[in-house]
Every structure is written in structure tokens, then in C-alpha cells.
PDB file of C-alpha atoms in Angstrom:
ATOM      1  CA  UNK E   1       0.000   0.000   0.000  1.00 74.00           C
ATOM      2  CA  UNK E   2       3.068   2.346   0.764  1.00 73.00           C
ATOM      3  CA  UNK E   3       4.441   1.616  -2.578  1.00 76.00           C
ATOM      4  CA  UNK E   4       1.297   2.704  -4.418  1.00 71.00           C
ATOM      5  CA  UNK E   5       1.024   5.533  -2.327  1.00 74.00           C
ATOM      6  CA  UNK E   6       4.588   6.513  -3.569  1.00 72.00           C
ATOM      7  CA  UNK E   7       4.201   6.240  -6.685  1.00 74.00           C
ATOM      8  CA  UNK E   8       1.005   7.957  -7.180  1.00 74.00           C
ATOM      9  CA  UNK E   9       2.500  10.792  -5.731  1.00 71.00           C
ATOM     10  CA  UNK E  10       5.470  10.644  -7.929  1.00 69.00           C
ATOM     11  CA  UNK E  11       3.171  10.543 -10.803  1.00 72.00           C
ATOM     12  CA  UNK E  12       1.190  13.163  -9.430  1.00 71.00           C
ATOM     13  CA  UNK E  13       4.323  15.535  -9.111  1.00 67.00           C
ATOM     14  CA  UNK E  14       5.370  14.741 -12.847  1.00 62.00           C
ATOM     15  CA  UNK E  15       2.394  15.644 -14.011  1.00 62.00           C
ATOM     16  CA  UNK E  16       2.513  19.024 -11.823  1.00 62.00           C
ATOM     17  CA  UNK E  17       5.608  20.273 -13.488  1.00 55.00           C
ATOM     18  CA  UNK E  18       5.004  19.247 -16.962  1.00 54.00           C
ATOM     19  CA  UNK E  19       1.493  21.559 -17.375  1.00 52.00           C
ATOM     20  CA  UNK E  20       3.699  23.860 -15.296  1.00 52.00           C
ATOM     21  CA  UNK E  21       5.733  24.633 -18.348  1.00 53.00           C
ATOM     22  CA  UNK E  22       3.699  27.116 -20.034  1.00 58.00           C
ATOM     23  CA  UNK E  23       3.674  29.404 -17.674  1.00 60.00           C
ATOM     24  CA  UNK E  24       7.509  29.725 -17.471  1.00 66.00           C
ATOM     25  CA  UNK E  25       8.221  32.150 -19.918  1.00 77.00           C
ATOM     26  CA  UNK E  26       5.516  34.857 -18.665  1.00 83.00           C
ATOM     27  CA  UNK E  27       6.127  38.777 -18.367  1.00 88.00           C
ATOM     28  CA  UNK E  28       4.491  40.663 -16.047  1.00 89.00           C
ATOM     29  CA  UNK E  29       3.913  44.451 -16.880  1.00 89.00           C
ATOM     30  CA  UNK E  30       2.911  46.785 -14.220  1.00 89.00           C
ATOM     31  CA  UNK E  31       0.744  49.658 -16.124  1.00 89.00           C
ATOM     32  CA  UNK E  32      -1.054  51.300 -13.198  1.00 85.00           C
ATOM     33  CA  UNK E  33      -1.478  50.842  -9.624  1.00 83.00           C
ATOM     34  CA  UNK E  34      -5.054  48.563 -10.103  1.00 86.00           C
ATOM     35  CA  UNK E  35      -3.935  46.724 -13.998  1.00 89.00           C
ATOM     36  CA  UNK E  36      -1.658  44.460 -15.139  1.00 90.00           C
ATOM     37  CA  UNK E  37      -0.383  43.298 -18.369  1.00 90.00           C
ATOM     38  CA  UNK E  38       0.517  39.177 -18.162  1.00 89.00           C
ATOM     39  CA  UNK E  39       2.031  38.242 -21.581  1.00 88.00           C
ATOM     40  CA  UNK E  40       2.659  34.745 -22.035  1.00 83.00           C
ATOM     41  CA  UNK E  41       3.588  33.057 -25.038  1.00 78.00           C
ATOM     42  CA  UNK E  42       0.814  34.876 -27.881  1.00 81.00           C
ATOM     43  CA  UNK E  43      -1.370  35.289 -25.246  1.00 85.00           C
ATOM     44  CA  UNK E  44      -1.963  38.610 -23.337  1.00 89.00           C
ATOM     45  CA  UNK E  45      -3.795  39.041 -20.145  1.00 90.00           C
ATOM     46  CA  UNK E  46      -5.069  42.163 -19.060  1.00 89.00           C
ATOM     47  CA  UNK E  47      -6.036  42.187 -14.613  1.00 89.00           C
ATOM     48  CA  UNK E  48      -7.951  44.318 -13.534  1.00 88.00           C
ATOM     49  CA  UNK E  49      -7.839  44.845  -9.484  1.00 87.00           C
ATOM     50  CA  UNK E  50     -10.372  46.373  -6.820  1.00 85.00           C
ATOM     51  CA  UNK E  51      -9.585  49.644  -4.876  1.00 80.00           C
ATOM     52  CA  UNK E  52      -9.425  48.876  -1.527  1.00 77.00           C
ATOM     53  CA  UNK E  53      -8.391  51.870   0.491  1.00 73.00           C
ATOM     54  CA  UNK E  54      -5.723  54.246  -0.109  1.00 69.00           C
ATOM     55  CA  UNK E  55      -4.831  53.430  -3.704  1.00 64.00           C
ATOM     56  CA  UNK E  56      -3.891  49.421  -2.662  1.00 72.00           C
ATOM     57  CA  UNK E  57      -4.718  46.450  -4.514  1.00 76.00           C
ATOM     58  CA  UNK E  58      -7.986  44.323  -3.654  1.00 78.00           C
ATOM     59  CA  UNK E  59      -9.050  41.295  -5.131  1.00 84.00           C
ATOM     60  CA  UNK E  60      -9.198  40.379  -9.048  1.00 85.00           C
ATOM     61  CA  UNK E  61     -12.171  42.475 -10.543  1.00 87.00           C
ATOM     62  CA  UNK E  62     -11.762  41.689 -14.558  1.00 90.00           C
ATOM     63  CA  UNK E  63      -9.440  39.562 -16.528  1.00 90.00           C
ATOM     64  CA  UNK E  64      -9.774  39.955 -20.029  1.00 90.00           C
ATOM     65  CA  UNK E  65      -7.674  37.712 -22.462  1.00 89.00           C
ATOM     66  CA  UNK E  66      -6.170  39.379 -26.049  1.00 88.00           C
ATOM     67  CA  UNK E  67      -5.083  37.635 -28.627  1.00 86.00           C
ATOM     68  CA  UNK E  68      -4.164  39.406 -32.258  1.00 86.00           C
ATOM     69  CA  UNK E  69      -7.596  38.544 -33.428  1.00 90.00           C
ATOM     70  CA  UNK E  70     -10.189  38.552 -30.662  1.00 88.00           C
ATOM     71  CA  UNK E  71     -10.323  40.345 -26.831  1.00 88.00           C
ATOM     72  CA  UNK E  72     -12.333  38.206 -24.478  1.00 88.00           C
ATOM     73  CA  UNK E  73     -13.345  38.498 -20.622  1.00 89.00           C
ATOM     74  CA  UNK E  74     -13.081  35.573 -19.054  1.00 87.00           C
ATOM     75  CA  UNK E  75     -13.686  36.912 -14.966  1.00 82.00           C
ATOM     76  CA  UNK E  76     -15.740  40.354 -14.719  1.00 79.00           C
TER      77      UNK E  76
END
């Protein structure tokens, strides 16, 4: 039972850092205090934050995914 235990997790972890991979090569650009520009691979994602007080961050209020053909929200 230990061994399949084991090896499940070993599995588990493999499969962790192989869908891992595309996030790797990411570049985060700061354009404001409350938006963000994630670019990763052909794939750009615009975040949107919450104003909490004094100018700081809150949660996630939009996320909105550009590609060169189409703009989409996918969180508003």
C-alpha cells in the first residue's frame, strides 16, 4: 500500500511540473497601480484589481484575455 502511495504521488508531481511549463516564460507588466499586463507566449492578459483603500490592490475584478484577433473576458 506504501508503494502505491509513492508512486502515485510521484506521478502526481510529474504531471505538476510538466502543465507547469507554459507558464515559465511569462512577463508581467505593471501599467497602473489597479492593472496588469501578463504576456505569455501569444497570449496577453489584461487584470484588472479592486480599490481597496488608499490606492492598494484588492481582489481580481476583470481579466480579459487578447489575442491578435479577438479580446475576451473571461472573470468580470
Amino acid at each position: 500500500m506504501r508503494i502505491f502511495i509513492l508512486a502515485l504521488l510521484f506521478i502526481s508531481a510529474l504531471h505538476a511540473n510538466s502543465t507547469n511549463e507554459k507558464f515559465t516564460n511569462c512577463e508581467v507588466v505593471v501599467l497602473s497601480e489597479l492593472t496588469d499586463i501578463v504576456s505569455c507566449h501569444k497570449i496577453d492578459y489584461l487584470i484588472e484589481y479592486k480599490q481597496n483603500d488608499e490606492y492598494k490592490r484588492g481582489e481580481v475584478k476583470k481579466v480579459s484575455v487578447i489575442t491578435a484577433t479577438s479580446v475576451k473576458v473571461i472573470k468580470q
